[in-house]
Each structure stands twice: as structure tokens, then as C-alpha cells.
PDB file of C-alpha atoms and ligand atoms in Angstrom:
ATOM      1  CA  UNK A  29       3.705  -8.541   3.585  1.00  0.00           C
ATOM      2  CA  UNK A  30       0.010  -7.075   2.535  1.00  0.00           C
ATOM      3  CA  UNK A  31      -2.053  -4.587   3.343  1.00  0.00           C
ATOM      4  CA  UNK A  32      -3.178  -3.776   6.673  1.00  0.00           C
ATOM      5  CA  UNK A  33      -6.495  -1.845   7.034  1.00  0.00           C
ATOM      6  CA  UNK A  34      -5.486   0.425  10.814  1.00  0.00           C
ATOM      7  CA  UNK A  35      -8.737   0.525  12.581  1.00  0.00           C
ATOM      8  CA  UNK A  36      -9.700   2.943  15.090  1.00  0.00           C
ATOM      9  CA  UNK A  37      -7.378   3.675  18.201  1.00  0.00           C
ATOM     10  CA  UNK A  38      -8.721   1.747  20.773  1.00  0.00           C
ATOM     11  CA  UNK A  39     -11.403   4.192  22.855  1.00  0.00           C
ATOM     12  CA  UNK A  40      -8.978   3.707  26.002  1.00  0.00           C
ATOM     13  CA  UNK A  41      -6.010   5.194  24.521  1.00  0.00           C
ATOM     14  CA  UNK A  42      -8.056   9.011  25.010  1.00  0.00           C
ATOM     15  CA  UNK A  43      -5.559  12.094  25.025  1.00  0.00           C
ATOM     16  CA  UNK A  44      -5.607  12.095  28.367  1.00  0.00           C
ATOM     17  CA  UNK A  45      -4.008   8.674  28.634  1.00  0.00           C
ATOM     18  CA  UNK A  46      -1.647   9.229  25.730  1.00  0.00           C
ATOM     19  CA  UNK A  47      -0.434  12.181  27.295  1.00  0.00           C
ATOM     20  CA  UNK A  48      -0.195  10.346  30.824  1.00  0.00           C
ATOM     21  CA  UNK A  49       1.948   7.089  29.228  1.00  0.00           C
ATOM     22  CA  UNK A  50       3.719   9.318  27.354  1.00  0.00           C
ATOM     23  CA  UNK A  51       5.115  11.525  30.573  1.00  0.00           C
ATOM     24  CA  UNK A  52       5.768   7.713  32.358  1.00  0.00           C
ATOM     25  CA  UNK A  53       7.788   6.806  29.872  1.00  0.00           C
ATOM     26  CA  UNK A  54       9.978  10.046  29.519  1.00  0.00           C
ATOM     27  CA  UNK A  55      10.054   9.592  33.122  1.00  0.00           C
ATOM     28  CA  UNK A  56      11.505   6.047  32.855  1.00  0.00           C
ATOM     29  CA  UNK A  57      12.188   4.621  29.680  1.00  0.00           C
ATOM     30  CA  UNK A  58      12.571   1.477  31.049  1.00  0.00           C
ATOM     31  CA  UNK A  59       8.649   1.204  31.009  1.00  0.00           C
ATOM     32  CA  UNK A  60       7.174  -0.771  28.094  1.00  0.00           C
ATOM     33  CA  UNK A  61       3.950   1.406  28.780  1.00  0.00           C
ATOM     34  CA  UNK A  62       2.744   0.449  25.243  1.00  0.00           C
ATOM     35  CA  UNK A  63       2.060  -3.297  26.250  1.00  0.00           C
ATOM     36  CA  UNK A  64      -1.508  -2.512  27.347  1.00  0.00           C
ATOM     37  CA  UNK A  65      -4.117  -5.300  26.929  1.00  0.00           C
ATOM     38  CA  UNK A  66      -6.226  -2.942  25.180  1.00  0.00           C
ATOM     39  CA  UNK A  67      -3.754  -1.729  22.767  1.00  0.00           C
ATOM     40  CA  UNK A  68      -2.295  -5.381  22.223  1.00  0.00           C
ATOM     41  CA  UNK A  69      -6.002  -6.301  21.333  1.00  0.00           C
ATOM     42  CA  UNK A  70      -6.486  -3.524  18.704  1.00  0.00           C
ATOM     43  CA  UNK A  71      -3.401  -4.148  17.149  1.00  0.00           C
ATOM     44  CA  UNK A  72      -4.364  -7.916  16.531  1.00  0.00           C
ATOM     45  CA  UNK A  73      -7.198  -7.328  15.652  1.00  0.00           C
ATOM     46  CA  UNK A  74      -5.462  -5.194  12.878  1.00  0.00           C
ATOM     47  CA  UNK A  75      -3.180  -7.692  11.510  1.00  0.00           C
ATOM     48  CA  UNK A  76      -5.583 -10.560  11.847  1.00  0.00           C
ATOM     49  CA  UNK A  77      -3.067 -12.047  14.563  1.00  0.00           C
ATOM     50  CA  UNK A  78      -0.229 -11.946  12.503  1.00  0.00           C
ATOM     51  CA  UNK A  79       3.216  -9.776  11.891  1.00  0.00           C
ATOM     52  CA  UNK A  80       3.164  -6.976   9.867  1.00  0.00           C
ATOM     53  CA  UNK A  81       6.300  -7.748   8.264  1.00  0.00           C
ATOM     54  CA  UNK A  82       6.457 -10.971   8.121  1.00  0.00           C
ATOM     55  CA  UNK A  83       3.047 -12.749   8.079  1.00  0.00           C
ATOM     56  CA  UNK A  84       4.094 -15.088  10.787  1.00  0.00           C
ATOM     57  CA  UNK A  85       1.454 -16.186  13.020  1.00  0.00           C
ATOM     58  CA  UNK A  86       1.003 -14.033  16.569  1.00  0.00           C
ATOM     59  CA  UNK A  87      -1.531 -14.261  19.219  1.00  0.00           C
ATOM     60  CA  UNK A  88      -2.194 -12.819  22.909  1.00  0.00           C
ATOM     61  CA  UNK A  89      -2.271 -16.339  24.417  1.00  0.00           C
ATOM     62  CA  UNK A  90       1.510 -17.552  22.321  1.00  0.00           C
ATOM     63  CA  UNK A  91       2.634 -14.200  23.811  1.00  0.00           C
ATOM     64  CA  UNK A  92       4.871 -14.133  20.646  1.00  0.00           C
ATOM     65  CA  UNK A  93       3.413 -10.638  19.616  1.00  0.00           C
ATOM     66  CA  UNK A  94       5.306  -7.073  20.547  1.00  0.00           C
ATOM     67  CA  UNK A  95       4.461  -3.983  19.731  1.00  0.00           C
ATOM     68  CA  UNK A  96       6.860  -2.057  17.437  1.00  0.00           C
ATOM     69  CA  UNK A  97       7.029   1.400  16.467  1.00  0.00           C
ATOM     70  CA  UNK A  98       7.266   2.441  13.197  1.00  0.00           C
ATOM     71  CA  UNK A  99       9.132   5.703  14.447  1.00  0.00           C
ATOM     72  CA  UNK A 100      11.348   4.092  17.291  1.00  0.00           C
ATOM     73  CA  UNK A 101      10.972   4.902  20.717  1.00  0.00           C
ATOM     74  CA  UNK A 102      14.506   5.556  21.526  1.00  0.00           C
ATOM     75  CA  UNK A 103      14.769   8.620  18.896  1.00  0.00           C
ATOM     76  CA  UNK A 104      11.038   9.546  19.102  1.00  0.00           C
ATOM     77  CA  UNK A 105       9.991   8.616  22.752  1.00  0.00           C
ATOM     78  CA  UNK A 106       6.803  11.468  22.078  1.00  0.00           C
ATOM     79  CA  UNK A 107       5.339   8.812  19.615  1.00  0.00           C
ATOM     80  CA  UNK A 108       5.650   6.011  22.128  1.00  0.00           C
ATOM     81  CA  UNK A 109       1.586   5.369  22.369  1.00  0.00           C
ATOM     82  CA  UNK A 110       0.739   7.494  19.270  1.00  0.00           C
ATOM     83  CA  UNK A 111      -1.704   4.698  17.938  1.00  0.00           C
ATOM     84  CA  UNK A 112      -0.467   5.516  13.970  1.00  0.00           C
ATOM     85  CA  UNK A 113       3.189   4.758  15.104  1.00  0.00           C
ATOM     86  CA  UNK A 114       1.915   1.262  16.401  1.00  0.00           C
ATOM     87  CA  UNK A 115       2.787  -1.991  14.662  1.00  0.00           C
ATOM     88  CA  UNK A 116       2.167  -5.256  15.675  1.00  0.00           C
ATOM     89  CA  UNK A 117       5.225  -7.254  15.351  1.00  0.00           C
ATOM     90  CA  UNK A 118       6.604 -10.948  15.551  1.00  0.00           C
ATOM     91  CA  UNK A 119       9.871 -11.008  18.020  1.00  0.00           C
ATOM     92  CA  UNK A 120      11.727 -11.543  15.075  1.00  0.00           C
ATOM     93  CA  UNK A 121      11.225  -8.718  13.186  1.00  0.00           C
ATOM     94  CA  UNK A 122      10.682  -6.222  15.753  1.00  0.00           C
ATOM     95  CA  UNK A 123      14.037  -7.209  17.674  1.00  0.00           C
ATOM     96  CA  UNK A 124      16.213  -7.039  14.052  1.00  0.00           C
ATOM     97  CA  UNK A 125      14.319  -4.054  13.095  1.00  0.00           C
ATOM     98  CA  UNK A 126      15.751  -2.366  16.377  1.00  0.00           C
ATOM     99  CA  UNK A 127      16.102   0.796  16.820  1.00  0.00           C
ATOM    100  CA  UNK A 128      16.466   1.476  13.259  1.00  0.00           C
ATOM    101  CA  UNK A 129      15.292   5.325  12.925  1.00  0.00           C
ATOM    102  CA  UNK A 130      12.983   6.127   9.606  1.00  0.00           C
ATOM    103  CA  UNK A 131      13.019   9.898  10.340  1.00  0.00           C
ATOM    104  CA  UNK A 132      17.290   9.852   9.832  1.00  0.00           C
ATOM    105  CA  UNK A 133      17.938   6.823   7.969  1.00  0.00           C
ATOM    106  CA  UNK A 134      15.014   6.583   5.520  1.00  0.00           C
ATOM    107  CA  UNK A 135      11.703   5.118   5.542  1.00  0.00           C
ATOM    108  CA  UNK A 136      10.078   1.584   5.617  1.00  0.00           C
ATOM    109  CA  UNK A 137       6.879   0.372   3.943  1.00  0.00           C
ATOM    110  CA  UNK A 138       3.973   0.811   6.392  1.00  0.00           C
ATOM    111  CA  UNK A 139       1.663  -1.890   5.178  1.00  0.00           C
ATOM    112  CA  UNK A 140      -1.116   0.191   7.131  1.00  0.00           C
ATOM    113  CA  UNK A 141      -0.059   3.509   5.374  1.00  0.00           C
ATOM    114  CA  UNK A 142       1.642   1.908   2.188  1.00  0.00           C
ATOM    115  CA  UNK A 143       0.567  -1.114  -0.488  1.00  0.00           C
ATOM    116  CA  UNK A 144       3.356  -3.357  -0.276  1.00  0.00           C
ATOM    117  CA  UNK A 145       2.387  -4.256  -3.723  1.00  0.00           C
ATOM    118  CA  UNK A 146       3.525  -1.050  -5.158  1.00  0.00           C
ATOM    119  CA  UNK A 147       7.197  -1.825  -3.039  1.00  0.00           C
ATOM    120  CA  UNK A 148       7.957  -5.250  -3.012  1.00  0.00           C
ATOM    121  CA  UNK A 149       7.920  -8.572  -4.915  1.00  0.00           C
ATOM    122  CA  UNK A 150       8.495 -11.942  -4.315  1.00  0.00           C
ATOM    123  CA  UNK A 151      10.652 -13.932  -6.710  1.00  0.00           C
ATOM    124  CA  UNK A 152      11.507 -17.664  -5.296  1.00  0.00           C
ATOM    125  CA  UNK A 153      10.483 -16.852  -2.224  1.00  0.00           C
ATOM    126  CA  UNK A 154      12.811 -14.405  -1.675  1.00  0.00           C
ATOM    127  CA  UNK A 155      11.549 -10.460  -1.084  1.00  0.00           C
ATOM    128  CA  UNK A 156      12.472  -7.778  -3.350  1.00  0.00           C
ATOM    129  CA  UNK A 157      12.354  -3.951  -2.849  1.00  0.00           C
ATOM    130  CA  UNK A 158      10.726  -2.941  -6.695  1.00  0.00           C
ATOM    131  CA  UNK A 159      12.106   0.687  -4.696  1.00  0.00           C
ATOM    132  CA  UNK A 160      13.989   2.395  -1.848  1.00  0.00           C
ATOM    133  CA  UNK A 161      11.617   1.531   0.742  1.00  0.00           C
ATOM    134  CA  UNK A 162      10.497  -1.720  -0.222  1.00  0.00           C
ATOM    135  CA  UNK A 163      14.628  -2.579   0.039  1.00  0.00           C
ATOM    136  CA  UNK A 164      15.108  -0.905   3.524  1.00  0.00           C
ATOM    137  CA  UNK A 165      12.182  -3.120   4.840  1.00  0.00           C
ATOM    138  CA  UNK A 166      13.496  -6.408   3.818  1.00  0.00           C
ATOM    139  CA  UNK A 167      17.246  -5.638   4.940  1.00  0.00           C
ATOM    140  CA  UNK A 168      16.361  -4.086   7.938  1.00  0.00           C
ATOM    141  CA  UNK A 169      13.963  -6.461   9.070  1.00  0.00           C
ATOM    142  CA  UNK A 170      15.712  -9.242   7.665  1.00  0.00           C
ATOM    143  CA  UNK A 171      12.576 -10.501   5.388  1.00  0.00           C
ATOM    144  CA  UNK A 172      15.276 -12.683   3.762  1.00  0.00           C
ATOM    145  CA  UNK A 173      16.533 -14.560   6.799  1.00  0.00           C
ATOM    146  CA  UNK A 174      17.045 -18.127   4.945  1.00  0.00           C
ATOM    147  CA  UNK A 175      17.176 -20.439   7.756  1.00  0.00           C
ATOM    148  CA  UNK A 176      13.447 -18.591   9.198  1.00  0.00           C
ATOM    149  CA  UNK A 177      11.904 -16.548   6.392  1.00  0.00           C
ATOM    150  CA  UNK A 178      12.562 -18.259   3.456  1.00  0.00           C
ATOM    151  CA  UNK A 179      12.299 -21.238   4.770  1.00  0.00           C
ATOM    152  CA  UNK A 180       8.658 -20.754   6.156  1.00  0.00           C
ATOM    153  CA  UNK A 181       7.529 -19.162   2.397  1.00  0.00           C
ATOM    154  CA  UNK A 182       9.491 -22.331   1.206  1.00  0.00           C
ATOM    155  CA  UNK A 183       7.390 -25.326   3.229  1.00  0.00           C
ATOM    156  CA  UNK A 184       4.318 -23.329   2.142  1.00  0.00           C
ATOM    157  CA  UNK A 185       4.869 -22.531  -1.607  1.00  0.00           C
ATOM    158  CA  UNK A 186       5.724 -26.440  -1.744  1.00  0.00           C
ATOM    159  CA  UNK A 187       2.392 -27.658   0.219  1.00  0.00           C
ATOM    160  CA  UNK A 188       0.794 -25.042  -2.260  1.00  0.00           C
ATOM    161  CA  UNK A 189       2.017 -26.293  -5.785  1.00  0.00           C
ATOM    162  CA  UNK A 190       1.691 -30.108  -4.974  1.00  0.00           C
ATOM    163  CA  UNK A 191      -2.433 -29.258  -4.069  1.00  0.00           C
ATOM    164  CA  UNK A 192      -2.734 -27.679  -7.186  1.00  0.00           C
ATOM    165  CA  UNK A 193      -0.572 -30.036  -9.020  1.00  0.00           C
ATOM    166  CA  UNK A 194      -3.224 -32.642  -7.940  1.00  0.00           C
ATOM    167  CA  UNK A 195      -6.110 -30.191  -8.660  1.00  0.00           C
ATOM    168  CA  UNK A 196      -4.740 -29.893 -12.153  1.00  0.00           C
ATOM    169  CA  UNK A 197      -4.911 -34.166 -12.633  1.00  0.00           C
ATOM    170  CA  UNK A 198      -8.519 -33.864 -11.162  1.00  0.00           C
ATOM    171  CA  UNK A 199      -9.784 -31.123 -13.650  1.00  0.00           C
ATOM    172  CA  UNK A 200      -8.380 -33.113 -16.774  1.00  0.00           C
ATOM    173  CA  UNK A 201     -10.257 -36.611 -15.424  1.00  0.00           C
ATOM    174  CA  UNK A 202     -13.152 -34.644 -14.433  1.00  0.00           C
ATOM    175  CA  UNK A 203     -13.371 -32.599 -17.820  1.00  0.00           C
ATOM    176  CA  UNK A 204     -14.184 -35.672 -20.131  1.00  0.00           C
ATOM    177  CA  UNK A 205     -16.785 -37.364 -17.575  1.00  0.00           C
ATOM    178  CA  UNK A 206     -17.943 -34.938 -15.529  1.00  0.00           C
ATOM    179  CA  UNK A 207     -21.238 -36.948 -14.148  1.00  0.00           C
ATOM    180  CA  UNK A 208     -18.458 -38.556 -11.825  1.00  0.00           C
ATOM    181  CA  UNK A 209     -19.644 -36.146  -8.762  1.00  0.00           C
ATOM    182  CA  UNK A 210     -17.295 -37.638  -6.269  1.00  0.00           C
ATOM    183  CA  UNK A 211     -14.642 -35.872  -8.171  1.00  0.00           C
ATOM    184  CA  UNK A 212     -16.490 -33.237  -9.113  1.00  0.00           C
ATOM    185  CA  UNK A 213     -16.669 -32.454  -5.104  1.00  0.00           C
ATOM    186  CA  UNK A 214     -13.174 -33.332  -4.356  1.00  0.00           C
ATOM    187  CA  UNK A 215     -11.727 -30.258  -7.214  1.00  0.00           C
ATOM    188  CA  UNK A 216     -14.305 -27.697  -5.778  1.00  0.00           C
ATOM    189  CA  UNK A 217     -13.482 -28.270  -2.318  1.00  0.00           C
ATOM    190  CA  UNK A 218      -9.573 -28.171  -3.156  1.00  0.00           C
ATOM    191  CA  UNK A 219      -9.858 -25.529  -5.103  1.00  0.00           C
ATOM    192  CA  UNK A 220     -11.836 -23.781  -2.412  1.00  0.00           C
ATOM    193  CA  UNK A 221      -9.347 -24.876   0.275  1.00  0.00           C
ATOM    194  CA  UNK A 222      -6.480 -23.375  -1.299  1.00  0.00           C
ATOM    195  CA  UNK A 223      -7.963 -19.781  -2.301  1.00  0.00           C
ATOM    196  CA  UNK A 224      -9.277 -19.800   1.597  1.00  0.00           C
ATOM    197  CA  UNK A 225      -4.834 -20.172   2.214  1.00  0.00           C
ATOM    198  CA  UNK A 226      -4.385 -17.236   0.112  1.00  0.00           C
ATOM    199  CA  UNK A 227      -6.629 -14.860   1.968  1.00  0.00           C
ATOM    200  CA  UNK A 228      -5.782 -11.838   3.883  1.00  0.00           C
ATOM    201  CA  UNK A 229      -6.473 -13.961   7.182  1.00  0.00           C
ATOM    202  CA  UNK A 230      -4.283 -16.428   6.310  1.00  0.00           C
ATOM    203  CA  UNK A 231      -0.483 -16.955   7.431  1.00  0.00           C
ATOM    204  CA  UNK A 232       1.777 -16.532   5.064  1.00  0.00           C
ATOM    205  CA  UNK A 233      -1.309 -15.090   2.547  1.00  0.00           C
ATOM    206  CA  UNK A 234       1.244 -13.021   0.227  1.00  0.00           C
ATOM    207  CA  UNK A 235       3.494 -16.144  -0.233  1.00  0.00           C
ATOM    208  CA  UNK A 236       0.254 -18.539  -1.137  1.00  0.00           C
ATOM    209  CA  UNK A 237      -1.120 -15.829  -3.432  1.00  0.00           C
ATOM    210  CA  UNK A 238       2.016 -15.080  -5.387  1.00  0.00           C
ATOM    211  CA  UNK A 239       2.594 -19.026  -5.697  1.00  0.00           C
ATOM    212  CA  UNK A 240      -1.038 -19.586  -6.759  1.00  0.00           C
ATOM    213  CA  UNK A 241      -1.554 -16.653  -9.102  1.00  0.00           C
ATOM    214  CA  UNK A 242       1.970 -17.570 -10.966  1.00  0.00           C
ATOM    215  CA  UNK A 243       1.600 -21.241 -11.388  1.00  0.00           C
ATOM    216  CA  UNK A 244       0.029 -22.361 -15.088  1.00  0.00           C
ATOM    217  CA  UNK A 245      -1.363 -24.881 -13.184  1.00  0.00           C
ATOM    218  CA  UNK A 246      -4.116 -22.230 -11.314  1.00  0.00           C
ATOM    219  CA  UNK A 247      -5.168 -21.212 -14.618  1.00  0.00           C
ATOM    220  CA  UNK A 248      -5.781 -24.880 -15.837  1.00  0.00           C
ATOM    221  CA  UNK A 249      -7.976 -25.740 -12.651  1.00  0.00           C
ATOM    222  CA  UNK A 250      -9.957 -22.441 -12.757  1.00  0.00           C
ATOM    223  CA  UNK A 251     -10.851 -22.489 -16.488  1.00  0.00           C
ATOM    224  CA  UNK A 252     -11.858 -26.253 -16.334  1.00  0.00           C
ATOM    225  CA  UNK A 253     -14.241 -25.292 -13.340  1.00  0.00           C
ATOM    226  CA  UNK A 254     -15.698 -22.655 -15.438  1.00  0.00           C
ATOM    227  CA  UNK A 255     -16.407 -25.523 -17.974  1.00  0.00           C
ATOM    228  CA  UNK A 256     -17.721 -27.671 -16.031  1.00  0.00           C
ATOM    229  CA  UNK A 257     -19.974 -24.739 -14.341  1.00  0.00           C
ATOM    230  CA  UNK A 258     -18.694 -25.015 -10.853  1.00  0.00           C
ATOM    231  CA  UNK A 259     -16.820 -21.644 -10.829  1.00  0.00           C
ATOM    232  CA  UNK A 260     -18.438 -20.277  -8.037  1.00  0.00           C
ATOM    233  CA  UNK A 261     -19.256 -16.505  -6.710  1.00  0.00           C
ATOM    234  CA  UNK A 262     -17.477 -18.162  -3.170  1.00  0.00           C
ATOM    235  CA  UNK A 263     -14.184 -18.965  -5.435  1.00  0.00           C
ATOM    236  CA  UNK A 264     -14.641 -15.342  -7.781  1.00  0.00           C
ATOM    237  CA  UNK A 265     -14.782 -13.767  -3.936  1.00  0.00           C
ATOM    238  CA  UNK A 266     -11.697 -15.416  -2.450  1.00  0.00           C
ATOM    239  CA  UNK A 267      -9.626 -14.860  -6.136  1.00  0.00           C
ATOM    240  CA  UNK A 268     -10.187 -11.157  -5.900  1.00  0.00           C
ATOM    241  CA  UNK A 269      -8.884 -11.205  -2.207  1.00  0.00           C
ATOM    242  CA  UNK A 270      -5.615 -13.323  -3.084  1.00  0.00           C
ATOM    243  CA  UNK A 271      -4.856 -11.186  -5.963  1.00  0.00           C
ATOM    244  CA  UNK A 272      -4.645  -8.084  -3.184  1.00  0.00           C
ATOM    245  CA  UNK A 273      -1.768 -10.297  -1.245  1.00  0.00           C
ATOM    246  CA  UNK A 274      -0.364 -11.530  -4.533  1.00  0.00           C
ATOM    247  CA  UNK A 275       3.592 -10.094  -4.816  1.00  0.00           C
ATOM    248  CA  UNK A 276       4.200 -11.567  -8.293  1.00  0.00           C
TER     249      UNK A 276
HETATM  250 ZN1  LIG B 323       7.661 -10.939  11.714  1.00  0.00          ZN
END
């Protein structure tokens, strides 16, 4: 999980409209009058296509995306379009998350309201609550669900450490001759390649980041590139973004 910046409500959802979904779906709360292109859209665009919870990978055309409400619509059916109680959710999470009420049962982390790195940490690729609500968001919405979760961070974390494993071999043959510029190419683009894995964009960004920031290995790459001078604004830019996802 990282932080999610909320942008505007989308300029359809007016009070009008709110009010006018909101009295269709009191009517009949069979109505999923939330799943409105132009609400699907914002939320998406939120995220950068992925869920809130989990970091999984969602998009309109995969249809794998639903909207879930941080304040569920079964004991708060007035918040059912309120764009703040809006969260765009893989199936997973939103279906195990249920209709888990915050207002009686205590709250989750919000990653557009909260910093998940102030409530949770990652420690072999399992998630942690460092407090009350960083717990209640990984039981509730199963963050720990071995054969899915953990499994996913797992694959990832494993691609993540071999690369810079490899980087790490590079730096040391590079360091002695560094005139060899095929080499020279191959370490900046990996290194490059990797921090682009750990950005906020990225699936999975939190798990790459906490892997990448952790491992000696990072450090060993990173100060050899400063040696060599190839430590670049580009790789400064992208290490300042993974150290927002990083949960170590
Ligand atoms: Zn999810």
C-alpha cells in the first residue's frame, strides 16, 4: 500500500447528481449507482490503475476494478457517491473487506487520507500494522492472503534481488576498468530499470521499494555509480519517489 494523492471529484458527480444517485439507491439498494464511467475513470486515474490496498494491477478494459467504500454502503447508504468515501478496489480486497463498518468496528488506513508509512511495514513480504489501523487493514482485507498476496510480493521481491544481485557483479567489474562503456551502459540502464519498478506507477511499487531500499546490495550499485560519475539527476528523481512507497 502507498499513498494515494485523491484528485478532484469528477465535475459530473455535481450535488445535484449526488443527491439524485443517492435517493436511487435508498430507493433500491440493489443499484450499484456508483459504477459510473465517469466516476470509474477518476478513481483510476487516482490509483494509477491499481488497488488501493493491494497494489494489484486494475484497469477499465480487465473490468477487474470495483468501487469500494471506505464507509460501507450497507451501514452508510448516504455516503454511497460521496466522492471522499470512494476507493478503487481489486475484487479481492473489496469482496473480503465486505461490509466491514469503520464507523462501529474501528477504522482502516485510507491511503488517500492516511500515509501507510506511518501504519504499516513490510517484513518478508508479509504486512504489518506498526498500529491499530494499520492491523485492521491487513486482517480485514486479507493483505496477508499467502496463496495471492504474498505470493505476488514474493515473485516480485525475487525478480527484484536477482537484478540487483547482477547489478552488484557489474559495478565491481566496471569499478576497476571503467572505459569498458558496454558495461558501463548495461549498470545505468539496470539500475534505471529497477528504480522505474519501484515508482508510485508501478505494481506492486511498495513491495519493490522496501526490497530495494533494504538490500546491501542497492547501496553497493548506487555508491559505485557515484564513482564512476553516472549517478544521475533521472536515478536521484526516481530514489526519492521509491523511498515514499518504501515499507521497511
Ligand atoms: Zn486489492
Amino acid at each position: 500500500m502507498i499513498r494515494v494523492q485523491r484528485g478532484p471529484s469528477p465535475r459530473e458527480l455535481t450535488a445535484t447528481k449526488i443527491q439524485e444517485l443517492t435517493a436511487e439507491y435508498l430507493a433500491d439498494t440493489s443499484k450499484a449507482v456508483w459504477n459510473k464511467p465517469y466516476i470509474r475513470k477518476s478513481l483510476l486515474a487516482m490509483s494509477r490503475n491499481k488497488c488501493v490496498y493491494c497494489e494489484t494491477r486494475i484497469d477499465e478494459e480487465s473490468k477487474y476494478m470495483e468501487v469500494d467504500h471506505y464507509y460501507c454502503k450497507d451501514q452508510h447508504p448516504t455516503k454511497v457517491v460521496e466522492w471522499i468515501n470512494l476507493l478503487p478496489a481489486c475484487k479481492r480486497c473489496n469482496v473480503n473487506k465486505g461490509s466491514y463498518d469503520i464507523a462501529t468496528e474501528g477504522e482502516l488506513v485510507d491511503p488517500t487520507q492516511d500515509d501507510p508509512q506511518q501504519h504499516l511495514i513490510l517484513v518478508n513480504y508479509r504486512l504489518r500494522g506498526r498500529d491499530d489501523k494499520g492491523r485492521r487493514v491487513v486482517e480485514h482485507t486479507y493483505l496477508n492472503e499467502t496463496n495471492r498476496t504474498v505470493k505476488a510480493r514474493f515473485e516480485i521481491g525475487a525478480s527484484v534481488s536477482e537484478a540487483i544481485e547482477r547489478l552488484s557483479t557489474l559495478v565491481e567489474e566496471c569499478l576497476p576498468t571503467p572505459s569498458d562503456r558496454r558495461k558501463l551502459s548495461q549498470l545505468e540502464r539496470g539500475m534505471l530499470a529497477l528504480l522505474e519498478e519501484a515508482r508510485p506507477t508501478s505494481e506492486y511499487s511498495a513491495t519493490v521499494a522496501t526490497i530495494l531500499a533494504g538490500i546491501p546490495e542497492y547501496r553497493i550499485v548506487k555508491d559505485g555509480l557515484k564513482t564512476l560519475g553516472r549517478w544521475s539527476p533521472d536515478m536521484a528523481s526516481l530514489e526519492s519517489q521509491m523511498l515514499q512507497c518504501n515499507l521497511g
